[in-house]
Amino acid sequence: MFNNRTRIKALLAMEPANQEITVMGWVRTFRNNQFIALNDGSTNNNLQVVVELGLLDDATLKRITTGASLKITGELVASLGKGQTVELKAKSLEVLGDSDAEAYPLQPKKHSLEFLREKAHLRFRTNTFGAVFRVRHSLAFAIHQFFHQKGFVYLHTPIITASDAEGAGEMFRVTTLPMDGTAPRNEDGSINYKEDFFGKSTNLTVSGQLEGELGAMAFSEIYTFGPTFRAENSNTTRHLAEFWMIEPEMAFYDIEDNMNLAEEFIKFIIRFAMDHNRDDLEFLAQRLAEEEKALPQDKRSELGLIEKLEFVLNNAFERITYTEAIDILLNSPAYKKKKFQYEVKWGIDLQSEHERYLVEKHFKKPVIVTNYPAAIKAFYMRLNDGCEEGKQTVAAMDILAPGIGEIVGGSQREERLENLLKRMEEFHIPAAEMDWYLDTRRFGTVPHAGFGLGFERMVQFVTGMTNIRDVIAFARTPKNCEF
RNA sequence: UCCUCAGUAGCUCAGUUGGUUAGAGCAUCUGACUGUUAAUCAGAGGGUCACUGGUUCAAGUCCAGUCUGAGGAGCCA
């Protein structure tokens, strides 16, 4: 019977009245042969367990090492020491699992994030990663709550897909054919995928959007929240080969409705984490402030983590069109001083340096950029009517966040069959393979819109972690698939 | 994939213009102490200087290649 234990989070909130309590957890540090800092993951705060002299024999005392798991029964009393209000006076202590102090990699000291990335199987046991993953959980939970209360249907779109028309990046191939050169061939020497498991060439999904649109054409509003795979050789602090994405898709929404939903959504989940993970966020804020002390003045954040999140909650996102964004860049001191590496003119895709300037220097808050040139955006985005000759735009919207860059990419979808077919032709997408998708425009098409939010980027934004590999349990990146 | 930087003890790092036996703090182990807060004090052990090759009387240090990591860029969420 193990479930009579009290979780440390609950215990720390109790009034001490010499009540008998059983706790279980892992030793963070054992001081003075007398004070155990015990953590069970329910909170970042450790419980101080006091082991009085003579309670345990020397052999047992020696087994209380960093990382060991313990079951302790004792009395909850007001603490005599300064660092905590309550502590557990042990009456009995059982070592559930030993932890060889010489072999256990985590020491009661500060470790680098790079080192902990290599010990990802143990890093949940540190303060920083404990906080990050509790916040990650809260954000995930809040996402379901937000959409559920709005009547959205959670749709599980497929992980394996035969569609390669999304154009959202390089894909991972899924096959059961042998890789030793003996796979069946066509007459022209190419691989014969008719012999493969699904009878065609298949991949891991890069987006659930197209399937999501099918759902929206029946339920009115759906969202997906699942893993997404991109085989890009990206080595950055904001890319993963396997990441989680939230993709709401709404019938009877235009681009304006889409932006309103995205902004409300982001604020809701941040608010949820602020309300439910205050301790964790305060710890992370402190960690970040400590980290930034080492940076030169101009590289430090103007606001602390909590202040940044509060600022986002209390201010409307800036909304500008792509054309306005270009004008701002062209009139910026940075442009006039030739600080930009890449050319700025109408028609370019905004580079990281441009997005950063808009978000971090000019507006200093999240910015929604809309109405991008049609030439640089996906085929399914709705063509805007009445555009100037040579300046055709689409009803796209990207939300740019300080420090992260693009956190949301979305659009109103092209619901007019003729326009969609024309765009697919321009993008060399074979309409025959997309017949199922085109049926939504043939049978009861409606104005609709949606967006994709990169979950890990959102977790980065809320926790202040600068490397995306530190906000997912076991990161998959080029040349790295441990655990 | 491109650019830049880095790889020395379990961890974080120092190591001079190439020159004897490669150092520190923390961790670990042993002992002391016992109301500590990353406890403290004393002592001890711990190294294929990423790997391969080259230059040299002599390489942790110089050169070339490879691998790994970090930051930035591109691709994007």
Coordinates of C-alpha atoms (C1' of nucleotides) in Angstrom, one line a residue:
Chain A
M1 CA 0.0 0.0 0.0
F2 CA 1.8 3.1 -1.2
N3 CA -1.1 5.5 -1.8
N4 CA -1.4 6.6 1.8
R5 CA 1.5 9.0 1.1
T6 CA 1.1 12.7 1.2
R7 CA 2.4 14.7 -1.7
I8 CA 5.0 17.3 -0.7
K9 CA 3.1 20.1 -2.4
A10 CA 0.0 19.4 -0.2
L11 CA 2.1 18.9 2.9
L12 CA 3.9 22.2 2.6
A13 CA 0.5 24.0 2.6
M14 CA -0.6 22.3 5.9
E15 CA -0.7 23.8 9.4
P16 CA 1.8 21.9 11.5
A17 CA 0.1 20.2 14.4
N18 CA 2.3 17.2 15.1
Q19 CA 0.1 15.1 12.7
E20 CA 1.7 11.8 11.5
I21 CA 2.4 11.9 7.8
T22 CA 4.1 9.6 5.3
V23 CA 6.0 11.0 2.4
M24 CA 8.0 9.4 -0.4
G25 CA 10.5 11.0 -2.8
W26 CA 14.1 11.5 -3.9
V27 CA 16.9 13.0 -1.9
R28 CA 18.2 16.3 -3.3
T29 CA 20.8 16.7 -0.6
F30 CA 21.6 15.4 2.8
R31 CA 23.2 18.0 5.1
N32 CA 24.9 17.6 8.4
N33 CA 23.9 13.9 8.6
Q34 CA 20.6 15.3 9.9
F35 CA 18.7 17.3 7.3
I36 CA 17.3 15.7 4.1
A37 CA 16.0 17.9 1.3
L38 CA 13.3 15.6 -0.2
N39 CA 11.5 16.2 -3.5
D40 CA 8.7 14.2 -5.1
G41 CA 8.1 16.3 -8.2
S42 CA 4.8 17.8 -7.0
T43 CA 6.5 21.1 -6.4
N44 CA 9.8 22.8 -6.8
N45 CA 10.0 23.3 -3.1
N46 CA 11.8 20.5 -1.1
L47 CA 10.6 19.1 2.2
Q48 CA 13.1 19.3 5.0
V49 CA 13.1 16.0 6.8
V50 CA 14.9 16.1 10.2
V51 CA 16.6 12.9 11.3
E52 CA 17.5 13.1 14.9
L53 CA 20.7 11.7 16.3
G54 CA 20.3 8.0 17.2
L55 CA 17.2 7.4 15.0
L56 CA 19.1 5.5 12.4
D57 CA 22.2 3.3 12.5
D58 CA 25.3 4.4 10.6
A59 CA 24.8 1.9 7.8
T60 CA 21.3 3.4 7.0
L61 CA 22.6 7.0 7.3
K62 CA 25.2 6.2 4.6
R63 CA 22.5 5.1 2.2
I64 CA 20.9 8.5 2.3
T65 CA 22.7 9.9 -0.7
T66 CA 21.7 12.4 -3.5
G67 CA 19.2 10.6 -5.8
A68 CA 18.2 7.8 -3.4
S69 CA 14.5 7.2 -2.9
L70 CA 13.0 7.2 0.6
K71 CA 9.8 6.5 2.4
I72 CA 9.6 8.5 5.6
T73 CA 6.9 8.6 8.3
G74 CA 7.1 11.4 10.8
E75 CA 5.4 14.3 12.5
L76 CA 4.8 17.6 10.8
V77 CA 6.1 20.4 12.9
A78 CA 6.9 24.0 12.6
S79 CA 10.5 24.4 11.5
L80 CA 13.2 25.6 13.9
G81 CA 15.4 26.6 10.9
K82 CA 15.0 29.6 8.7
G83 CA 14.6 28.3 5.1
Q84 CA 11.1 26.8 5.5
T85 CA 8.0 27.1 7.7
V86 CA 7.3 23.4 8.3
E87 CA 9.5 20.3 8.4
L88 CA 9.0 16.6 9.0
K89 CA 10.5 15.1 12.1
A90 CA 11.2 11.5 11.0
K91 CA 10.0 8.6 13.2
S92 CA 10.9 5.9 10.7
L93 CA 12.8 5.9 7.4
E94 CA 13.1 3.3 4.7
V95 CA 15.5 3.5 1.8
L96 CA 13.4 2.3 -1.2
G97 CA 16.2 2.6 -3.7
D98 CA 19.9 3.3 -3.3
S99 CA 21.8 5.8 -5.4
D100 CA 25.5 5.3 -5.7
A101 CA 26.9 8.7 -4.9
E102 CA 30.0 8.1 -7.0
A103 CA 28.0 7.1 -10.1
Y104 CA 25.0 9.4 -9.8
P105 CA 25.6 12.3 -12.3
L106 CA 23.5 15.0 -10.6
Q107 CA 25.3 16.8 -7.8
P108 CA 23.8 19.3 -5.4
K109 CA 25.2 22.2 -7.4
K110 CA 24.5 24.1 -10.6
H111 CA 24.9 22.1 -13.8
S112 CA 25.0 23.5 -17.3
L113 CA 22.0 22.9 -19.5
E114 CA 24.3 21.3 -22.1
F115 CA 25.4 18.7 -19.6
L116 CA 21.8 18.0 -18.5
R117 CA 20.7 17.6 -22.1
E118 CA 23.0 14.6 -22.2
K119 CA 21.5 13.3 -19.0
A120 CA 17.9 14.0 -20.2
H121 CA 16.7 10.8 -18.5
L122 CA 17.6 12.3 -15.1
R123 CA 17.2 16.0 -15.6
F124 CA 13.5 16.0 -14.6
R125 CA 14.9 15.7 -11.1
T126 CA 16.5 19.1 -11.2
N127 CA 14.8 22.3 -10.1
T128 CA 14.9 23.9 -13.6
F129 CA 13.5 21.0 -15.5
G130 CA 11.0 20.1 -12.8
A131 CA 9.6 23.7 -13.2
V132 CA 9.7 23.6 -17.0
F133 CA 7.8 20.3 -17.3
R134 CA 5.2 21.2 -14.8
V135 CA 4.6 24.4 -16.8
R136 CA 4.5 22.4 -20.0
H137 CA 1.9 20.2 -18.5
S138 CA -0.3 23.1 -17.4
L139 CA -0.1 24.7 -20.9
A140 CA -1.1 21.4 -22.5
F141 CA -4.0 21.1 -20.1
A142 CA -5.1 24.7 -20.6
I143 CA -5.1 24.2 -24.4
H144 CA -7.7 21.4 -24.1
Q145 CA -9.7 23.4 -21.6
F146 CA -9.7 26.5 -23.8
F147 CA -11.0 24.8 -26.8
H148 CA -13.3 22.5 -25.0
Q149 CA -15.1 25.3 -23.3
K150 CA -15.6 27.0 -26.7
G151 CA -17.2 23.9 -28.1
F152 CA -14.3 22.8 -30.4
V153 CA -13.9 19.1 -31.2
Y154 CA -10.5 17.6 -30.5
L155 CA -9.7 15.8 -33.8
H156 CA -6.9 13.2 -34.0
T157 CA -5.4 13.7 -37.4
P158 CA -3.2 10.9 -38.8
I159 CA 0.5 10.6 -38.0
I160 CA 1.2 8.7 -41.2
T161 CA 0.2 10.4 -44.4
A162 CA 0.5 9.8 -48.1
S163 CA -0.1 13.5 -48.8
D164 CA 3.1 15.3 -49.8
A165 CA 1.4 18.4 -51.0
E166 CA 1.5 20.5 -47.9
G167 CA 4.9 21.8 -48.8
A168 CA 5.7 22.4 -45.2
G169 CA 9.2 20.9 -45.4
E170 CA 11.2 17.8 -45.8
M171 CA 9.5 14.6 -44.6
F172 CA 10.5 11.4 -42.9
R173 CA 9.7 8.4 -45.0
V174 CA 7.6 5.6 -43.6
T175 CA 8.2 2.2 -45.2
T176 CA 8.5 -1.5 -44.5
L177 CA 10.5 -2.1 -47.7
P178 CA 14.1 -3.4 -47.2
M179 CA 16.8 -0.8 -47.2
D180 CA 19.6 -3.2 -48.4
G181 CA 19.0 -2.5 -52.1
T182 CA 16.6 -5.4 -52.6
A183 CA 13.4 -3.3 -52.6
P184 CA 11.1 -4.0 -55.6
R185 CA 11.7 -1.8 -58.5
N186 CA 9.7 -0.3 -61.4
E187 CA 10.9 -0.8 -64.9
D188 CA 12.6 2.6 -64.9
G189 CA 14.6 1.5 -61.8
S190 CA 12.7 3.6 -59.2
I191 CA 11.3 2.0 -56.1
N192 CA 7.9 0.4 -56.6
Y193 CA 5.9 1.7 -53.7
K194 CA 2.8 -0.4 -54.8
E195 CA 4.7 -3.2 -53.0
D196 CA 5.1 -1.1 -49.8
F197 CA 2.9 -1.5 -46.7
F198 CA 0.3 1.0 -47.7
G199 CA 0.6 0.4 -51.4
K200 CA 2.0 3.9 -51.9
S201 CA 4.8 6.2 -50.7
T202 CA 4.1 7.4 -47.2
N203 CA 5.6 9.8 -44.7
L204 CA 5.2 11.2 -41.2
T205 CA 2.9 14.1 -41.0
V206 CA 4.2 17.7 -41.3
S207 CA 0.9 19.2 -40.5
G208 CA -2.7 18.1 -39.6
Q209 CA -4.2 21.1 -41.3
L210 CA -5.6 19.7 -44.4
E211 CA -7.4 16.9 -42.5
G212 CA -8.3 19.5 -39.9
E213 CA -10.2 21.4 -42.6
L214 CA -12.2 18.3 -43.4
G215 CA -13.3 18.2 -39.7
A216 CA -14.1 21.9 -39.6
M217 CA -16.5 21.4 -42.5
A218 CA -18.6 19.2 -40.3
F219 CA -18.1 20.2 -36.7
S220 CA -17.6 23.9 -37.4
E221 CA -14.7 24.2 -35.1
I222 CA -12.0 21.6 -34.4
Y223 CA -8.5 21.6 -33.1
T224 CA -5.6 19.1 -33.3
F225 CA -2.8 18.7 -30.8
G226 CA -0.3 16.1 -31.8
P227 CA 3.3 15.3 -32.8
T228 CA 4.6 16.7 -36.1
F229 CA 7.7 15.7 -37.9
R230 CA 10.1 17.7 -40.1
A231 CA 13.2 16.2 -41.6
E232 CA 14.9 19.5 -42.1
N233 CA 18.6 19.7 -41.2
S234 CA 17.9 22.5 -38.8
N235 CA 20.3 23.2 -36.0
T236 CA 18.9 26.1 -34.1
T237 CA 17.5 26.9 -30.7
R238 CA 14.0 26.9 -32.1
H239 CA 13.7 23.8 -34.3
L240 CA 13.1 20.1 -33.6
A241 CA 12.6 17.2 -35.9
E242 CA 9.7 16.0 -33.7
F243 CA 7.6 18.7 -32.1
W244 CA 4.0 19.2 -31.0
M245 CA 1.7 21.5 -32.8
I246 CA -1.8 22.8 -32.0
E247 CA -3.9 23.5 -35.1
P248 CA -7.4 24.9 -34.7
E249 CA -9.5 25.1 -37.8
M250 CA -12.8 27.0 -37.8
A251 CA -15.6 27.3 -40.3
F252 CA -17.4 30.6 -40.5
Y253 CA -14.3 32.5 -39.4
D254 CA -12.5 35.2 -41.4
I255 CA -8.9 36.4 -40.9
E256 CA -10.1 38.9 -38.3
D257 CA -11.9 36.2 -36.3
N258 CA -8.8 34.0 -36.6
M259 CA -6.6 36.7 -35.1
N260 CA -9.0 37.3 -32.3
L261 CA -9.1 33.7 -31.4
A262 CA -5.3 33.2 -31.6
E263 CA -4.8 36.2 -29.3
E264 CA -7.4 35.1 -26.8
F265 CA -6.0 31.6 -26.9
I266 CA -2.4 32.6 -26.2
K267 CA -3.5 34.9 -23.3
F268 CA -5.7 32.2 -21.8
I269 CA -3.0 29.6 -21.6
I270 CA -0.4 32.0 -20.2
R271 CA -3.0 33.1 -17.6
F272 CA -3.6 29.5 -16.7
A273 CA 0.1 28.9 -16.1
M274 CA 0.4 32.1 -14.1
D275 CA -2.5 31.0 -11.9
H276 CA -1.4 27.4 -11.5
N277 CA 2.4 27.5 -11.6
R278 CA 3.4 30.6 -9.8
D279 CA 6.2 28.9 -7.8
D280 CA 7.7 27.4 -10.9
L281 CA 7.5 30.6 -12.9
E282 CA 9.1 32.5 -10.1
F283 CA 11.9 30.0 -9.9
L284 CA 12.4 30.2 -13.7
A285 CA 12.3 34.0 -13.6
Q286 CA 15.0 34.0 -11.0
R287 CA 17.0 31.5 -13.0
L288 CA 16.7 33.6 -16.1
A289 CA 17.7 36.8 -14.2
E290 CA 20.8 35.0 -12.9
E291 CA 21.7 33.8 -16.3
E292 CA 21.4 37.2 -17.9
K293 CA 23.7 38.7 -15.3
A294 CA 26.5 37.2 -17.3
L295 CA 25.4 39.0 -20.5
P296 CA 26.3 42.5 -21.6
Q297 CA 23.7 45.2 -20.7
D298 CA 22.3 45.5 -24.3
K299 CA 21.6 41.7 -24.5
R300 CA 19.6 41.5 -21.3
S301 CA 15.8 41.5 -21.3
E302 CA 14.2 44.7 -20.3
L303 CA 11.5 42.9 -18.3
G304 CA 11.8 39.9 -16.0
L305 CA 9.9 36.7 -17.0
I306 CA 6.9 37.4 -14.8
E307 CA 6.7 41.0 -15.9
K308 CA 7.0 40.0 -19.5
L309 CA 4.1 37.6 -19.2
E310 CA 2.0 40.1 -17.4
F311 CA 2.7 42.7 -20.0
V312 CA 1.6 40.3 -22.7
L313 CA -1.6 39.6 -20.8
N314 CA -2.4 43.2 -20.3
N315 CA -1.7 44.6 -23.7
A316 CA -3.4 44.0 -27.1
F317 CA -1.1 42.4 -29.7
E318 CA 0.0 44.9 -32.3
R319 CA -1.6 44.2 -35.7
I320 CA 0.0 45.4 -38.9
T321 CA -0.1 44.4 -42.5
Y322 CA 2.9 43.1 -44.3
T323 CA 3.0 46.3 -46.4
E324 CA 3.1 48.4 -43.2
A325 CA 5.8 46.2 -41.8
I326 CA 8.0 46.8 -44.8
D327 CA 7.4 50.6 -44.5
I328 CA 8.4 50.5 -40.8
L329 CA 11.6 48.7 -41.7
L330 CA 12.4 51.0 -44.5
N331 CA 12.0 54.0 -42.3
S332 CA 13.8 52.5 -39.3
P333 CA 17.1 53.8 -38.0
A334 CA 18.5 50.3 -38.4
Y335 CA 17.8 50.4 -42.1
K336 CA 19.2 53.8 -42.6
K337 CA 22.4 52.8 -40.7
K338 CA 22.5 49.7 -43.0
K339 CA 22.2 47.4 -40.0
F340 CA 20.2 44.8 -41.9
Q341 CA 22.1 42.1 -43.7
Y342 CA 19.2 41.3 -46.0
E343 CA 17.5 43.6 -48.5
V344 CA 14.2 45.1 -47.5
K345 CA 11.6 45.7 -50.2
W346 CA 8.0 44.7 -50.9
G347 CA 7.9 41.1 -51.8
I348 CA 10.7 39.7 -49.7
D349 CA 10.0 37.1 -47.0
L350 CA 10.7 38.8 -43.6
Q351 CA 14.0 37.6 -42.2
S352 CA 14.7 36.8 -38.6
E353 CA 16.5 40.2 -38.2
H354 CA 13.5 42.0 -39.6
E355 CA 11.0 40.2 -37.3
R356 CA 13.2 40.8 -34.3
Y357 CA 13.5 44.5 -35.1
L358 CA 9.7 44.8 -35.4
V359 CA 9.0 42.8 -32.2
E360 CA 11.9 43.6 -29.9
K361 CA 12.9 47.1 -30.9
H362 CA 9.9 48.8 -32.6
F363 CA 6.8 47.5 -30.9
K364 CA 8.3 45.7 -27.9
K365 CA 5.3 43.3 -27.7
P366 CA 3.8 40.4 -29.8
V367 CA 3.0 41.5 -33.3
I368 CA 0.5 40.0 -35.8
V369 CA 1.6 40.6 -39.4
T370 CA -1.2 40.0 -42.0
N371 CA -1.7 40.1 -45.7
Y372 CA 1.6 38.7 -47.0
P373 CA 2.5 38.6 -50.7
A374 CA 0.8 35.6 -52.3
A375 CA 4.1 34.5 -53.9
I376 CA 5.8 33.7 -50.6
K377 CA 2.9 31.9 -48.9
A378 CA 1.2 28.5 -49.2
F379 CA -1.3 27.6 -51.9
Y380 CA -4.3 27.2 -49.5
M381 CA -4.3 30.8 -48.2
R382 CA -7.1 33.0 -49.4
L383 CA -6.3 35.5 -52.1
N384 CA -7.3 39.0 -51.1
D385 CA -9.7 40.8 -53.4
G386 CA -8.9 44.2 -54.9
C387 CA -5.1 44.1 -54.6
E388 CA -2.9 46.6 -56.5
E389 CA -1.5 45.2 -59.8
G390 CA 1.7 43.1 -59.0
K391 CA 1.0 43.3 -55.3
Q392 CA -1.4 40.3 -54.8
T393 CA -1.6 39.4 -51.2
V394 CA -3.2 36.5 -49.2
A395 CA -5.1 36.6 -45.9
A396 CA -2.2 35.1 -43.9
M397 CA -1.3 36.0 -40.4
D398 CA 1.9 35.3 -38.4
I399 CA 2.2 36.1 -34.8
L400 CA 5.8 37.1 -33.8
A401 CA 6.9 36.8 -30.2
P402 CA 9.8 38.6 -28.6
G403 CA 12.8 36.3 -28.3
I404 CA 11.2 33.4 -30.2
G405 CA 10.1 34.7 -33.5
E406 CA 7.2 33.1 -35.3
I407 CA 5.0 31.4 -32.8
V408 CA 1.8 31.1 -34.8
G409 CA 1.3 30.9 -38.6
G410 CA -2.2 30.9 -39.9
S411 CA -4.6 32.2 -42.6
Q412 CA -8.0 32.4 -43.9
R413 CA -8.3 29.5 -46.3
E414 CA -9.2 29.8 -50.0
E415 CA -12.7 28.5 -50.0
R416 CA -13.4 29.3 -53.7
L417 CA -12.7 26.2 -55.8
E418 CA -11.6 28.1 -58.9
N419 CA -9.1 30.2 -57.1
L420 CA -7.8 27.2 -55.2
L421 CA -7.3 25.1 -58.4
K422 CA -5.5 28.0 -60.0
R423 CA -3.2 28.4 -57.0
M424 CA -2.4 24.6 -56.9
E425 CA -1.5 24.8 -60.6
E426 CA 0.9 27.7 -59.9
F427 CA 2.5 25.6 -57.0
H428 CA 2.7 22.5 -59.2
I429 CA 0.5 20.5 -56.8
P430 CA -1.4 17.7 -58.6
A431 CA -5.1 18.3 -58.1
A432 CA -5.9 14.6 -58.7
E433 CA -4.1 13.5 -55.5
M434 CA -5.9 16.2 -53.5
D435 CA -9.4 15.3 -54.7
W436 CA -10.6 14.6 -51.1
Y437 CA -9.4 18.1 -50.0
L438 CA -11.0 19.8 -53.0
D439 CA -14.3 18.1 -52.2
T440 CA -14.7 20.5 -49.2
R441 CA -14.9 23.3 -51.8
R442 CA -17.2 21.4 -54.0
F443 CA -19.8 20.5 -51.4
G444 CA -21.0 23.2 -49.1
T445 CA -17.8 25.3 -49.0
V446 CA -17.7 28.1 -46.4
P447 CA -15.3 30.8 -45.4
H448 CA -13.0 29.3 -42.9
A449 CA -9.7 29.9 -41.2
G450 CA -7.1 28.4 -38.9
F451 CA -3.6 28.5 -37.5
G452 CA -0.8 26.4 -36.2
L453 CA 0.9 27.1 -32.9
G454 CA 4.3 25.5 -32.1
F455 CA 3.8 24.1 -28.7
E456 CA 7.5 24.0 -27.7
R457 CA 7.9 27.6 -28.8
M458 CA 5.0 28.5 -26.6
V459 CA 6.6 26.6 -23.7
Q460 CA 9.9 28.5 -24.4
F461 CA 8.1 31.8 -24.3
V462 CA 6.4 31.1 -21.0
T463 CA 9.4 29.5 -19.3
G464 CA 12.1 31.8 -20.7
M465 CA 14.2 28.8 -21.8
T466 CA 16.3 29.9 -24.7
N467 CA 16.9 26.4 -26.3
I468 CA 13.9 24.5 -27.6
R469 CA 15.7 21.2 -26.7
D470 CA 15.2 22.1 -23.0
V471 CA 11.4 22.3 -23.1
I472 CA 10.7 18.8 -24.6
A473 CA 11.4 15.7 -22.7
F474 CA 13.6 13.9 -25.2
A475 CA 14.6 16.1 -28.1
R476 CA 14.9 14.7 -31.6
T477 CA 17.3 16.8 -33.6
P478 CA 19.7 16.0 -36.5
K479 CA 22.2 13.4 -35.3
N480 CA 20.5 13.0 -31.9
C481 CA 17.9 10.4 -31.0
E482 CA 18.9 9.3 -27.5
F483 CA 16.5 7.7 -25.0
Chain B
rU1 C1' 23.5 22.8 -45.0
rC2 C1' 26.6 27.5 -44.2
rC3 C1' 29.4 30.8 -40.8
rU4 C1' 31.8 31.5 -35.9
rC5 C1' 33.5 29.5 -31.3
rA6 C1' 34.6 25.4 -28.2
rG7 C1' 36.2 20.2 -26.6
rU8 C1' 41.8 19.5 -20.4
rA9 C1' 39.5 15.2 -13.6
rG10 C1' 32.5 13.2 -12.4
rC11 C1' 31.0 18.9 -13.1
rU12 C1' 32.6 24.1 -14.1
rC13 C1' 37.0 26.0 -15.7
rA14 C1' 42.7 27.8 -15.6
rG15 C1' 47.0 26.2 -18.2
rU16 C1' 52.0 32.1 -20.5
rU17 C1' 56.2 33.1 -26.7
rG18 C1' 55.9 24.8 -27.6
rG19 C1' 60.0 23.0 -22.5
rU20 C1' 60.6 18.9 -16.3
rU21 C1' 56.0 15.3 -12.6
rA22 C1' 49.0 19.1 -16.1
rG23 C1' 46.3 22.7 -11.8
rA24 C1' 41.9 25.1 -8.9
rG25 C1' 36.8 25.1 -7.0
rC26 C1' 32.8 21.9 -6.5
rA27 C1' 31.6 16.5 -6.4
rU28 C1' 33.4 11.6 -4.5
rC29 C1' 36.0 8.7 -0.5
rU30 C1' 38.0 8.8 4.9
rG31 C1' 37.8 11.4 9.5
rA32 C1' 35.8 15.5 12.6
rC33 C1' 31.5 18.4 13.8
rU34 C1' 26.1 18.3 14.6
rG35 C1' 19.8 23.2 13.6
rU36 C1' 21.9 22.6 8.5
rU37 C1' 19.9 25.6 3.8
rA38 C1' 24.5 23.9 -2.8
rA39 C1' 26.4 22.9 5.6
rU40 C1' 31.4 23.5 7.4
rC41 C1' 36.7 21.9 8.6
rA42 C1' 41.1 18.5 7.7
rG43 C1' 43.1 14.7 4.6
rA44 C1' 43.0 11.3 0.2
rG45 C1' 42.0 9.3 -4.5
rG46 C1' 40.8 10.8 -9.4
rG47 C1' 43.6 12.6 -16.4
rU48 C1' 44.1 8.2 -23.4
rC49 C1' 44.4 16.9 -22.5
rA50 C1' 37.7 14.5 -28.2
rC51 C1' 39.9 11.2 -32.2
rU52 C1' 43.5 10.3 -36.3
rG53 C1' 47.7 11.9 -38.7
rG54 C1' 51.6 15.6 -39.3
rU55 C1' 55.6 19.4 -37.9
rU56 C1' 59.5 19.4 -33.9
rC57 C1' 65.0 17.4 -30.0
rA58 C1' 60.2 18.3 -27.4
rA59 C1' 52.9 19.2 -28.5
rG60 C1' 47.4 20.1 -23.8
rU61 C1' 49.8 24.3 -26.7
rC62 C1' 51.5 24.6 -33.8
rC63 C1' 49.2 22.4 -38.7
rA64 C1' 45.5 19.2 -41.4
rG65 C1' 41.3 16.0 -41.3
rU66 C1' 37.3 13.7 -38.6
rC67 C1' 33.7 13.6 -34.6
rU68 C1' 30.8 16.0 -30.9
rG69 C1' 28.7 20.4 -28.6
rA70 C1' 27.2 25.6 -28.5
rG71 C1' 25.7 30.3 -30.8
rG72 C1' 24.1 32.7 -35.3
rA73 C1' 21.9 32.1 -40.5
rG74 C1' 18.6 29.4 -43.9
rC75 C1' 14.1 26.2 -43.8
rC76 C1' 9.8 26.9 -40.3
rA77 C1' 6.1 26.1 -35.8

